[in-house]
C-alpha angles and dihedrals in degrees: 000000000000146000128273109282113267106139130155101002096045088233118115110247125250113275093033102065130108096025140096103213142007142167128215142157123243117187088340097308123121111239121191115195137193139192116270132185098252120206139155117261091258104115136025093226093056088046089055091050089049092053099042091046090059091046089059099041091045091062090062088070095063094104095036095052094061129194115000131201099182137356123220115196133194120217136220108078091070096192087066082079092073089060089045093057091051094050094046092052098043096042092039090227131136120239138217114213115210112204113197092162126016111241139228088014093066093049091052095049091047090054092242095116118043106150109108091209093052091045092053090046092051093046091053090051090047094052091043092056093048088053093051096043119097090213133006112209123202133185101224138037089236092059090048090055092045090057094039087056089054090058098259099152109255091224087064096050119090128182109229109168128204115250145169138247099251092189091061096037110058138141111273136166112269116270099239091194093055089045090055093045091053094041095242102125120126096022141100100239121211103192133202109188118180146051117352092209148130095287104047102067092210092170085087090068092054089049090049091049090055089056098046118108101179102102090200090064116096120181111212124188116192123188144046138265148125095298100044101092090050090050094049090047092049093050090047096045095046097041097241098170100172093069125084127192122208129187124249109293126222112256090244092057096050100089090053092048092047090052091057092064128089091211139351128239122215119188139177130172116265097258129136091235090064093059086087095044128112106186106219091219090069091067093056090053092047090050094058091050094256118154114229136229100200121194092191142113133200120025093354093056090043093053092050090049095045092049093044087223102133150334122294124217134183109269109255095016105123095181091055090045093051092045092053092046093054093042090055091043091055095049111052093169093053091047091052092050092052090049092054092050090052092052093051091045096051093044091055099040110021105034105145094215091059093046090048090056090053092052089047091053091047094052092046089052093051092047093049091053089055092061 
């Protein structure tokens, strides 16, 4: 059960508009959808309306859903926990709460949530959900330790990393027709592909581009998000000509797009909360054999170093980012070797099929204990 698709633009996709409810099948899976107040990620109040609207409309699916053995819930958004508690009680089913980002802590550190009353209210909801959950899954060891330090019982906490479909994302020769269509021929493309939002700190890429002297290097940012308009405006007003912006690409096109790039760029803002983050997009780049320039610290930086799949820079440091980009651009053999190591590492440690099996086993275990 989910909302009408509207990510990342905040606009409900074609085929889902002007309706309240629908049901479809995707890859043999029954998907129940409900209306949501869709809005770009441009203001915290509008995001709250977006989340709360889905909490309300999701409850209209209670009868339609039918019997339930176990509930698996994705957070953020944290308010979905309100609907989860209702479903769990009314369906008499246990739930597993998947925390990909710790809220409200992230909202506070990003400066999105400042009201002490709202913070306290959100923290009370957060801890109540953890207490009621049968298991709490997290994507990184650092996040697991954070929750354990807040007295979430360790026996509830389960490490469930992000991963990538290594069958769909493989090293392939560049599609020259696609490169020509996108205007990327004749360049060493350093690609950021993902959300242009509050967390990524993509301004550092524009600043690095201004410092870059290698005329072969082209920075490409593909995707959408709250910060994209400001980034495009800055590049235009400051005459940053070695940066190209692409719209959000269909998921089916992503392997081909990634294979056009000489290297990938991964970036997060220099905030303590991101020391325990592993951006999922890095695994897709690694899977296609793409070396990384990782503007990360903490667990993300440690992974790139351990895999030997790229160069690490301080997040938010444009001079270091430019230096790493030009170093990779000047040494194609080193870049290729890093790409090969990344592919090997992600296939061994972050293969989505293996991760899905672990999730299946966890859900089956929780469902068995219910009986």
